[in-house]
XYZ file of C-alpha atoms in Angstrom:
629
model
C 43.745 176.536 174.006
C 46.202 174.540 175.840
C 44.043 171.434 174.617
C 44.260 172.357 170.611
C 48.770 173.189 171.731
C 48.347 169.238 172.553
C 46.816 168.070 169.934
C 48.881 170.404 167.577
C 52.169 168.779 169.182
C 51.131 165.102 169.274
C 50.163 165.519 165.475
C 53.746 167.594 164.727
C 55.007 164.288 166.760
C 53.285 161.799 164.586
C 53.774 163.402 161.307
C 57.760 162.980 162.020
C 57.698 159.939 163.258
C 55.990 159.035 159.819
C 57.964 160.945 158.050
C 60.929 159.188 159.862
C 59.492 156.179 158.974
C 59.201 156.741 155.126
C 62.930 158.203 155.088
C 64.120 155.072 156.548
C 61.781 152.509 154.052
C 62.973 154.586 151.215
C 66.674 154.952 152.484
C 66.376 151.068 152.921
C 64.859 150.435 149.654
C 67.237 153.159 148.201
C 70.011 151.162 149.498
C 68.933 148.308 148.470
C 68.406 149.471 145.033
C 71.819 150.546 145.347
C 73.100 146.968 146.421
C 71.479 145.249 143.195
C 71.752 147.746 140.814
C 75.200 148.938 141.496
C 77.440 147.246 144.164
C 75.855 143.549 142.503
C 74.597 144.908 139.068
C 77.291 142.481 137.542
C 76.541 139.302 138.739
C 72.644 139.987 138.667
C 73.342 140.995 134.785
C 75.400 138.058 134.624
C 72.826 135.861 136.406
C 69.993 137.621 133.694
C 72.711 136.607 130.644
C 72.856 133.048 131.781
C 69.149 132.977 131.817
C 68.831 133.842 128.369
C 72.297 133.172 127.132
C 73.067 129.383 126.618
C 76.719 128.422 126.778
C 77.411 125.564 124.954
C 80.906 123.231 124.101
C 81.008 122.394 120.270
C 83.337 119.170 119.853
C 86.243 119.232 117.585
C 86.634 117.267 114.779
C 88.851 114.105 115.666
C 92.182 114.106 113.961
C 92.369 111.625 111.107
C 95.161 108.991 110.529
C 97.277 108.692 107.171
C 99.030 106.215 105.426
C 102.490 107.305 104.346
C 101.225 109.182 101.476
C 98.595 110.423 102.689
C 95.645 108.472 102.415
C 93.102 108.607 105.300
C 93.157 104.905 107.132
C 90.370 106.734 109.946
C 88.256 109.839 109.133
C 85.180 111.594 109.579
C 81.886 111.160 108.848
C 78.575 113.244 109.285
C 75.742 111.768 110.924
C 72.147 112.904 112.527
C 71.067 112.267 116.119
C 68.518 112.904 118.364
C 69.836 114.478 121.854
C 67.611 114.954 125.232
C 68.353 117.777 127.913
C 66.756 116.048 131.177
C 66.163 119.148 132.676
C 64.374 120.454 129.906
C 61.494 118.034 130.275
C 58.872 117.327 133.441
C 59.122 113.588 132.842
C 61.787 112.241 130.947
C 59.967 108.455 131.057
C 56.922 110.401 129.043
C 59.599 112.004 126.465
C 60.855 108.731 125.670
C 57.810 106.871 125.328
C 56.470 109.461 122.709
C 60.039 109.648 121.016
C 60.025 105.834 120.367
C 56.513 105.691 119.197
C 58.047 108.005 116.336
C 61.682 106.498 116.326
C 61.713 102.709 117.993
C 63.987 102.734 120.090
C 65.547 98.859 121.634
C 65.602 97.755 124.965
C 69.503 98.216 124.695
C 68.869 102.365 123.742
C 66.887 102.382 126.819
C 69.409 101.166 129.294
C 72.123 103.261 127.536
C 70.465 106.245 127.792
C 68.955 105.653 131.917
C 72.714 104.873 132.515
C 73.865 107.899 130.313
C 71.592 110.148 132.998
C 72.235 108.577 135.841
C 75.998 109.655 134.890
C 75.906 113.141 133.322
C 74.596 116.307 134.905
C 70.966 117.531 134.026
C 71.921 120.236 131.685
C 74.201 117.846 129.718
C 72.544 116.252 126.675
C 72.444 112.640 126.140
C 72.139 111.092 122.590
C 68.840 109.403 122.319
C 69.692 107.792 118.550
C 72.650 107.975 116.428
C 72.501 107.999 112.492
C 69.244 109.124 111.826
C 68.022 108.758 108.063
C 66.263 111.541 106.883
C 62.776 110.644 106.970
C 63.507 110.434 110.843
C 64.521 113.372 110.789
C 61.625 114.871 109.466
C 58.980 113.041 111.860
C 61.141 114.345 114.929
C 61.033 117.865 113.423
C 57.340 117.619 113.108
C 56.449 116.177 116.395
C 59.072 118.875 118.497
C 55.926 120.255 120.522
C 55.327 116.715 121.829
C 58.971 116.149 122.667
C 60.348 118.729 125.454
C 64.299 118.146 125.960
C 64.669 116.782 122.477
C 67.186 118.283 120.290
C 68.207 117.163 116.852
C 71.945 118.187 115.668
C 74.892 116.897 113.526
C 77.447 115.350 114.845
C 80.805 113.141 113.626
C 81.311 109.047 113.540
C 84.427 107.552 112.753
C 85.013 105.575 109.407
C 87.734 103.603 108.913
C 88.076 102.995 104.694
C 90.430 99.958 104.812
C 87.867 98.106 107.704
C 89.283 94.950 109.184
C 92.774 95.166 107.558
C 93.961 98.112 109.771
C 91.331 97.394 113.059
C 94.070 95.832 115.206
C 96.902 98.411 114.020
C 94.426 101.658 114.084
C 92.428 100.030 116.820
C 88.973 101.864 117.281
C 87.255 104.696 119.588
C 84.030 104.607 121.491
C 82.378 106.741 124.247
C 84.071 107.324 127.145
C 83.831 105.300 130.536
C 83.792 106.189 133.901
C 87.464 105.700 134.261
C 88.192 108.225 131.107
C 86.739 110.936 133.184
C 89.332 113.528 134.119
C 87.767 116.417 135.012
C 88.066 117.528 130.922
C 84.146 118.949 129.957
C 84.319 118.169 126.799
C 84.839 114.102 127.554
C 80.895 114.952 128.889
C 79.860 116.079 125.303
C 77.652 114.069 123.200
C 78.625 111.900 120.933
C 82.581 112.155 121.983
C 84.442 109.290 121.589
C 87.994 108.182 123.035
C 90.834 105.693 121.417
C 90.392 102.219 122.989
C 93.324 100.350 121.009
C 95.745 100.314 118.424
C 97.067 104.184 117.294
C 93.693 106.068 118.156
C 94.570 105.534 122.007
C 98.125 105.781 121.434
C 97.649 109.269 119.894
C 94.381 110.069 121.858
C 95.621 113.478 123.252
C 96.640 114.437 119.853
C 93.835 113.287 117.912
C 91.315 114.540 120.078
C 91.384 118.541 119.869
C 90.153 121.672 122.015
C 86.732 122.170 122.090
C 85.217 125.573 120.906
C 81.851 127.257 122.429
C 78.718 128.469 120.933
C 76.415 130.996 122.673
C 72.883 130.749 121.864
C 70.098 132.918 123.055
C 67.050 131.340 124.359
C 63.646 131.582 125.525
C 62.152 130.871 129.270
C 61.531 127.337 128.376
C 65.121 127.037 126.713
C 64.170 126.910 123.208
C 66.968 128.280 120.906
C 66.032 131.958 119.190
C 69.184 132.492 117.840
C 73.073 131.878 117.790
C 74.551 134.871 119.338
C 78.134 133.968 118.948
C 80.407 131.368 117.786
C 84.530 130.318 118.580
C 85.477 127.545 117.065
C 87.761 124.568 118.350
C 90.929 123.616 117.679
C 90.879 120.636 115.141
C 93.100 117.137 116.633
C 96.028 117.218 114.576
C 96.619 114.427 112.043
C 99.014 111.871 112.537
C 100.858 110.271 109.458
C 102.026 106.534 109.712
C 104.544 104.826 108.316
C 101.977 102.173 106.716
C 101.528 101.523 103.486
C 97.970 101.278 102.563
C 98.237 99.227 99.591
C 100.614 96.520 100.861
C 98.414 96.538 103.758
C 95.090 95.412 101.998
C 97.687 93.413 100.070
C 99.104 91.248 102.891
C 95.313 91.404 104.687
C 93.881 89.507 101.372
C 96.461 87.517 101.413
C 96.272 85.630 104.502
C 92.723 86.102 104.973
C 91.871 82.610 105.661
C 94.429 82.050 107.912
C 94.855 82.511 111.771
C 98.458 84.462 111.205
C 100.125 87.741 111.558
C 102.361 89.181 108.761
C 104.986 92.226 109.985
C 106.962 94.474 107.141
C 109.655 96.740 108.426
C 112.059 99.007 106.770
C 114.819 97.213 107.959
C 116.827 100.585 107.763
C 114.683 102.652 110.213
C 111.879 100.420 111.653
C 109.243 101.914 110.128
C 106.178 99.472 110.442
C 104.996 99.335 106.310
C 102.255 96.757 106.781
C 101.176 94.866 110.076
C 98.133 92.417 109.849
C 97.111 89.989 112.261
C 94.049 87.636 111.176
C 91.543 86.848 111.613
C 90.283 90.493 112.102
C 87.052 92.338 112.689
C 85.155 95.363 112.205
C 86.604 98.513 114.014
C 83.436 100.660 113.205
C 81.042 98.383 115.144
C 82.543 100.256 118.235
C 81.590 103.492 117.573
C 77.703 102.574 117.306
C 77.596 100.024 119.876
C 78.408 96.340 119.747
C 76.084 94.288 120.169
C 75.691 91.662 123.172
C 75.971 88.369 120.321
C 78.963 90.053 118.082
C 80.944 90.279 121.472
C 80.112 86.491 122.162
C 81.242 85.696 118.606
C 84.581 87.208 118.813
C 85.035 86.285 122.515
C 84.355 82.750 121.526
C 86.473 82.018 118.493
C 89.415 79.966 119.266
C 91.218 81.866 116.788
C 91.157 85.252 118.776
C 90.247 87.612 116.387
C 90.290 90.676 119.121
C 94.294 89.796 119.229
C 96.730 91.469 117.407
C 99.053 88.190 116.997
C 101.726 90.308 115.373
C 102.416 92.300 118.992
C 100.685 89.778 121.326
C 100.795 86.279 120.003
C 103.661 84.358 121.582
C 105.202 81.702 119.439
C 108.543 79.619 119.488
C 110.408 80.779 116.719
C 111.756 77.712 115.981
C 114.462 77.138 113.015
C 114.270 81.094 112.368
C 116.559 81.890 115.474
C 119.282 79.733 114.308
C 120.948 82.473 112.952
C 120.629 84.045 116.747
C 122.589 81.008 117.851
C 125.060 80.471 115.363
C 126.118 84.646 116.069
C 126.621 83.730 120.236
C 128.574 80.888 119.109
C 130.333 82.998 116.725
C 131.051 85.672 119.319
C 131.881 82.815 122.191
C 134.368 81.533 119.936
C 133.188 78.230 119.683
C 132.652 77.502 116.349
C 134.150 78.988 113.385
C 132.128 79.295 110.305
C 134.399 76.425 107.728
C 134.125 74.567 111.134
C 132.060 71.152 109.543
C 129.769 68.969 112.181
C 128.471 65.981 111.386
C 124.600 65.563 111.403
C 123.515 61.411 111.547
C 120.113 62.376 111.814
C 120.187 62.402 115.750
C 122.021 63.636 118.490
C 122.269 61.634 121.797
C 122.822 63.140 125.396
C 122.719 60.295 127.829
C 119.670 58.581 127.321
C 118.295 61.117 125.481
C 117.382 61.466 121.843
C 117.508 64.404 119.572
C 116.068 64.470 116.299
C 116.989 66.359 113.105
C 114.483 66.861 110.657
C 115.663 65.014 108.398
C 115.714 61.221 109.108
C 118.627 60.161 107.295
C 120.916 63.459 108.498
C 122.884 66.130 106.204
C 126.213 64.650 106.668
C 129.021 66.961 107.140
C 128.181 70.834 107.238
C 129.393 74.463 107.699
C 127.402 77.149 109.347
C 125.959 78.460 105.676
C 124.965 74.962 104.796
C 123.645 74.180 107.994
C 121.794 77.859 107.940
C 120.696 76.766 104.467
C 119.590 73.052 105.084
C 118.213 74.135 108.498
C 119.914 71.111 109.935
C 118.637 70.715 114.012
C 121.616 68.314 114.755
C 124.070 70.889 113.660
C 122.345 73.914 115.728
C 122.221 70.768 118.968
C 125.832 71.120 118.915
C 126.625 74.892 118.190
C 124.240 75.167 121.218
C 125.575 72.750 123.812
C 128.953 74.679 122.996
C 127.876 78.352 123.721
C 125.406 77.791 126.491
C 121.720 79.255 127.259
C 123.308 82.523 128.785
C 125.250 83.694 126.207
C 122.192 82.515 123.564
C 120.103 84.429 125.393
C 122.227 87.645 125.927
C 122.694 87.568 121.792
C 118.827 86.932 121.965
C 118.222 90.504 123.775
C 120.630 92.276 121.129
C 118.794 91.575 118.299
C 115.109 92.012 120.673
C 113.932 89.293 121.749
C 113.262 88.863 125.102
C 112.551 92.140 125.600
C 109.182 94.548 125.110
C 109.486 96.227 121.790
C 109.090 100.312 121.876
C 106.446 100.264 119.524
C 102.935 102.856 119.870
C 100.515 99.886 119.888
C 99.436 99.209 124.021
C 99.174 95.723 124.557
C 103.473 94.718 123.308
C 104.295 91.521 124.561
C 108.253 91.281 125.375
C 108.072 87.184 125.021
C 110.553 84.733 126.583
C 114.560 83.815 126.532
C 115.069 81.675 129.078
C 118.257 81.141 131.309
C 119.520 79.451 134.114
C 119.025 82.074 137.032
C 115.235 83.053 135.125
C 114.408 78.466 135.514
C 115.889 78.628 138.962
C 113.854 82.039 140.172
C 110.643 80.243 138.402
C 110.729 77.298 138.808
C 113.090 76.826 141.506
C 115.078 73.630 139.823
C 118.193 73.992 137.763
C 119.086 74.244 134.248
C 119.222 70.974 132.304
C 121.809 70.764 129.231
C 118.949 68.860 127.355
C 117.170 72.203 127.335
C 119.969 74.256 125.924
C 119.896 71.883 122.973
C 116.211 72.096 122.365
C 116.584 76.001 122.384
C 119.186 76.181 119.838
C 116.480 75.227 117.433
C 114.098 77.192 118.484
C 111.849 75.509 120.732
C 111.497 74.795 124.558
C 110.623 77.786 127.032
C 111.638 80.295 124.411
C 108.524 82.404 122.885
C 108.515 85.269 120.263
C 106.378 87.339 118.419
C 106.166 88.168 114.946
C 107.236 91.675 115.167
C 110.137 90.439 116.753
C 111.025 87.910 114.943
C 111.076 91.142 112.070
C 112.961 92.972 114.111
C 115.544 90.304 114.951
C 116.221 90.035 111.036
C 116.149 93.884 110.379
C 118.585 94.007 112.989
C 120.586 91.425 111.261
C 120.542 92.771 107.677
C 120.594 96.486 108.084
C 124.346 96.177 109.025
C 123.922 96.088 113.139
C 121.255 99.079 113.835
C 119.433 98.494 116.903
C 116.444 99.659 115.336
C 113.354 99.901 117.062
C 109.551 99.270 115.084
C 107.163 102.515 114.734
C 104.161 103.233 113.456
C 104.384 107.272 113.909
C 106.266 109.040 111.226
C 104.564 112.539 111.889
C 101.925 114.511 114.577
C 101.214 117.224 112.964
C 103.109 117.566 110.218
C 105.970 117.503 112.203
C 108.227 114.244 111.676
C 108.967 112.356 114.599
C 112.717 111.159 116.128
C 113.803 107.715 114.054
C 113.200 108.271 110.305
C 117.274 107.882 109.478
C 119.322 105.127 110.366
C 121.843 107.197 112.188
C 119.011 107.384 114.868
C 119.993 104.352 116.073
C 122.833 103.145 117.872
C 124.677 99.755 116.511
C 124.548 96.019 118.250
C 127.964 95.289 118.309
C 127.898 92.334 115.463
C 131.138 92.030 113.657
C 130.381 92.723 110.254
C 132.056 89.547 108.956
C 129.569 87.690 111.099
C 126.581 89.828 109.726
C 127.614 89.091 106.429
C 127.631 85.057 106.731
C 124.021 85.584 108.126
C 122.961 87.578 105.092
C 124.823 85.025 102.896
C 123.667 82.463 104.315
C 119.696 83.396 104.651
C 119.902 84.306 100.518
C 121.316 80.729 100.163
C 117.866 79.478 101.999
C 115.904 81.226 99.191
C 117.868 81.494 96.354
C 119.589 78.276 96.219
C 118.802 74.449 94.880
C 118.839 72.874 98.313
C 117.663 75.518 100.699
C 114.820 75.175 101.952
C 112.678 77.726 100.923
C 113.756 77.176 97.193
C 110.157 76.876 96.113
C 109.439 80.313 97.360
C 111.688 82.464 95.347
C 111.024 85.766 93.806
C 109.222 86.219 90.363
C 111.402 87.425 87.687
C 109.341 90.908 86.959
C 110.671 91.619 90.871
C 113.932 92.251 89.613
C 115.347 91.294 92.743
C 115.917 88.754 95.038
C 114.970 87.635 98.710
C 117.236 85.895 101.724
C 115.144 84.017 104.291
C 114.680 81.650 106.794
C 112.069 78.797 107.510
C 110.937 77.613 110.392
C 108.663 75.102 111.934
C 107.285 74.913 115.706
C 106.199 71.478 117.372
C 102.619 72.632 119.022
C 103.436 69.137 120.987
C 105.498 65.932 121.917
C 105.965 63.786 119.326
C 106.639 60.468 121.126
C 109.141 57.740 120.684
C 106.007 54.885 119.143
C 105.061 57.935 116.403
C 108.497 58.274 115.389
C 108.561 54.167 114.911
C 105.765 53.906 113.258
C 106.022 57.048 111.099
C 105.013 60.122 110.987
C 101.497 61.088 109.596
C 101.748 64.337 107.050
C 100.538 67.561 108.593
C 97.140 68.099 106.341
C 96.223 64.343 108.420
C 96.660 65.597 111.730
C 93.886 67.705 113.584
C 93.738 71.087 112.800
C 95.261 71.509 116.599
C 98.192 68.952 116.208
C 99.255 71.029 113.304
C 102.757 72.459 113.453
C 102.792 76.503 113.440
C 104.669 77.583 110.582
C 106.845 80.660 110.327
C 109.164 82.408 107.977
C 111.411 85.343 108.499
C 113.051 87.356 105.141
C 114.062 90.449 103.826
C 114.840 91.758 100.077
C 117.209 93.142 98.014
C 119.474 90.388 99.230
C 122.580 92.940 97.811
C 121.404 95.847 99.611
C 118.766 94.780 102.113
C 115.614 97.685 102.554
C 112.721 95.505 103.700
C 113.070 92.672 106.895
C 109.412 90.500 107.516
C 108.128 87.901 109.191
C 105.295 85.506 109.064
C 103.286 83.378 111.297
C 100.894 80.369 109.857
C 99.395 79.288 112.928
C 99.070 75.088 112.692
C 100.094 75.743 108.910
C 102.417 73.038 109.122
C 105.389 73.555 108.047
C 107.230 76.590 107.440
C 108.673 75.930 103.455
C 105.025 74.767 102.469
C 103.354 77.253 104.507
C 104.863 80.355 105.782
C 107.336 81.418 102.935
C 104.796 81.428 99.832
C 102.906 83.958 101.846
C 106.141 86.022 102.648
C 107.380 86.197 98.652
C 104.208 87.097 97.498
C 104.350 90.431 100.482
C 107.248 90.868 99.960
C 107.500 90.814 95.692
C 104.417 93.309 96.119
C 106.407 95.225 98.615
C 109.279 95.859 96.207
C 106.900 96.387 92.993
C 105.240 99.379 95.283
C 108.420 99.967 96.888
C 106.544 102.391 99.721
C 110.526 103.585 101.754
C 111.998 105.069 98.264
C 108.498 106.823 97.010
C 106.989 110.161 98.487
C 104.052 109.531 96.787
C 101.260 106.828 95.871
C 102.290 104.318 93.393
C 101.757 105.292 89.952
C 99.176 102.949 88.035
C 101.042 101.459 85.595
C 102.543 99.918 88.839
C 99.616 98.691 90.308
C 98.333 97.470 87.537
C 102.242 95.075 87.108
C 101.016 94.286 91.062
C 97.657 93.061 89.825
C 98.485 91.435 86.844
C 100.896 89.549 88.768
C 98.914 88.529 91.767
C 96.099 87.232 88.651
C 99.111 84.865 87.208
């Protein structure tokens, strides 16, 4: 009896001890069902979502540029590619090797797209091939089971309509490097590009947008089933210039077989209406890639088309900042405009020589005449009288000297000497020699086109320090500087102003100027004031001189004087200010100012500062018919 009691207790003893056991595995497991399914269901049902639920950044379309009526000058296009997700795909060597047995791909694609991984994160696609046609298309589509991580999809390319007349002032975009990486996602995307140059990366934030998302269900091995939802991006904004398309090709075609820049300005405001530099190249070759023997070409060409000479090419102005130094002589008081000098032809200091460029001389002058004949000897003497420091402090007034404010990166301020800026240099003093050289334009002194616009804008526009821009609206909303009360006044005596103006029409207009040959066609209805110039590239020694000098067109191309020309038009009520560079053209009269009245007659016949809209064809069609004649 007392035996079976045992056994009866030992069992009761087991049974809870099993039963303990199974209340504490299922209180465990209870809990733990507890932990996932309640106190974690969130993030497990989160963790489940991303597993099916593919999150995905959809890039905005780039904002477009506009001419000041609205045409595009950079836009949107459509194009196919081919993308690969690396972690989609067991061996992304295999992947490629079947996709380029469908689409060839070059050597160049295959080191773009191993550095392209090696950069981006596994989940981020990388395009294989831009700008599919479609019969590639259709082969990829066909082959997808043999292609795991391969994607096709639509994505945007930059055009640019107007092509190498606008590349150096729109400047181009291409795929971002490691230094554009910010921490911003969507710089990661596919097929995004950034502004390198010109307005695209001087607008860059603007143009470039918010990115939207797409969620997209998928299957285990992260094939799309369907688009579950969709929130779309925020557009870059468009951004209106102040260029005028037409003039634009105009002056482009114009100096097309030149190396030389060409600036137009509303002299009122400083809106930029037409900026070429030449030559120029293809801005769309940066979005797909340029190629390794393109880059050579442009790197090698002694004329530097990469340059935009109109911001960055440094040139002595030469004859065209007379008008500079006959205002700080003006303002120093020592000359007065009836004052007459006497030009021989020369102009000695010590044992020095100083030649005018004209052998025989002018004879007795004023300032107009002397502004008008462009006599050096003349200019030698208002010079010597004012000194470099006060020619240079009139210099920065009208901006030169100093860096322009304009949008485009890569401004050069240029060069106006003085005595402290040769002494902190080049540690020796000032030599009086030097200021005589200067006051006709040569020596240390160096410009650039835009400037040299500027600097007669200034001039004509009655004293308004304007500045140059290219930005007349972000977003439809204008930007600060479209009146002329938005800028503050130089100081220039309008009497002084006046004689400039005067004079510069007598340069055009004139028998005896020197830029007589260049005046405006009758069907302008207007007239243009001016100034020549022409810039010694070197010495011309003392034996040349003796045994006379050779004509430019016999000279090497290199020997070749530059040849510039400053302007502006209506001469009675001044709108427009240019300039324009001829590099080793040869003289400025021969060279420079035919180019400038043929911009600048188009430039009143479209008359882009007084329209809001296009020009009408019966206008274009005067501009043609006039270009034919």
């Amino acid at each position: 009896m007392r035996r079976e009691q045992g056994k009866r207790a030992v069992f009761t003893r087991r049974i809870l001890l099993v039963g303990a056991a199974k209340a504490a595995v299922m209180g465990a497991l209870g809990a733990r069902l507890y932990q996932l399914q309640v106190v974690e269901g969130e993030r497990f049902r989160t963790l489940a979502d991303e597993n099916r639920i593919s999150v995905r950044l959809i890039p905005p379309p780039r904002g477009r540029l506009l001419d000041r009526f609205g045409e595009p000058i950079a836009a949107n296009r459509l194009n196919w590619r081919a993308m690969l997700v690396a972690e989609r795909t067991d061996d992304v060597g295999a992947t490629l090797a079947t996709f380029s047995e469908i689409v060839p791909l070059t050597e160049a694609d295959r080191a773009r797209i191993e550095r392209e991984l090696r950069r981006r994160r596994r989940f981020v696609p990388v395009v294989v091939r831009d700008y599919l046609a479609w019969e590639e298309m259709a082969r990829l589509e066909v082959n997808a089971p043999d292609l795991p991580g391969i994607l096709t999809d639509v994505g945007q390319s930059r055009i640019y309509p107007g092509g190498e007349a606008f590349a150096h002032v729109i400047g181009y975009v291409a795929p971002p490097a490691e230094a554009d990486l910010d921490g911003d996602p969507m710089l990661e995307l596919p097929g995004i590009r950034v502004g390198r140059a010109g307005l695209e990366r001087a607008h860059d934030r603007a143009l470039r947008g918010r990115a939207g998302t797409v969620r997209l269900e998928v299957n285990a091995v992260g094939r799309v089933i369907r688009e579950l939802a969709r929130e779309e991006g925020t557009p870059g904004q468009d951004v209106t210039t102040s260029l005028d398309a037409g003039l634009q090709q105009f002056a482009a075609e114009r100096i097309a077989e030149e190396s030389a820049a060409a600036v137009v300005l509303d002299a009122r405001n400083g809106e930029v209406m037409a900026m070429v530099s030449s030559p120029s190249f293809d801005p769309s070759l940066f979005d797909s890639g340029v190629s390794a023997a393109q880059w050579r070409e442009w790197t090698t060409n002694r004329r530097a088309p990469l340059i935009n000479k109109a911001i960055a090419g440094l040139y002595a102005p030469g004859s065209t900042f007379k008008m500079v130094v006959a205002l700080a002589a003006l303002e120093a008081r020592v000359v007065s405009p009836g004052e007459r000098i006497f030009c021989a032809g020369l102009t000695e200091l010590g044992d020095a020589k100083f030649h005018c460029w004209r052998r025989g001389g002018h004879g007795w002058l004023d300032m107009r005449e002397a502004i008008k004949q462009s006599c050096d000897c003349y200019f030698y003497e208002a010079a010597k009288r004012t000194g470099i420091d006060r020619i240079a402090a009139m210099s920065n007034r009208f901006g030169l000297g100093v860096e322009p404010a304009i949008e485009l990166p890569g401004a050069r301020p240029g060069l106006v000497p003085t005595r402290a800026w040769k002494r902190a240099t080049q540690g020796v003093p000032w030599q009086q020699g030097e200021t005589l050289v200067h006051g006709i334009g040569q020596g240390f002194i160096q410009t650039t086109p835009l400037q040299l616009a500027v600097m007669t804008a200034r001039m004509v526009n009655g004293g308004r320090a304007i500045e140059p821009h290219l930005t007349r609206a972000i977003g439809g909303q204008l930007v600060r500087g479209a009146r002329p009360e938005d800028w503050p006044m130089v100081g220039i005596p309008e009497a002084h102003l006046k004689l400039m103006r005067d004079a510069m029409g007598g340069v055009v207009n004139e028998r005896g100027g020197t830029a007589w040959a260049s005046r405006l066609p009758p069907e302008v209805g207007a007239s243009m004031g001016g100034k020549t110039g022409t810039t010694q590239v070197r010495r011309i020694t003392m034996a040349e001189r003796e045994r006379g000098l050779r004509r430019q067109q016999d000279l090497p191309y290199e020997w070749r004087h530059h040849a510039l020309f400053v302007g502006f038009a209506p001469v009675e009520n001044p709108v427009y200010a240019c300039a324009v560079i001829i590099e080793h053209g040869g003289g400025g009269s021969a060279a420079a100012a035919p180019v400038a009245r043929d911009i600048m007659a188009e430039t009143l016949l479209r008359d882009p500062a007084r329209r809001d809209s296009a020009p009408a064809p019966s206008l274009q069609v005067a501009a043609a018919e006039r270009r034919e004649r």
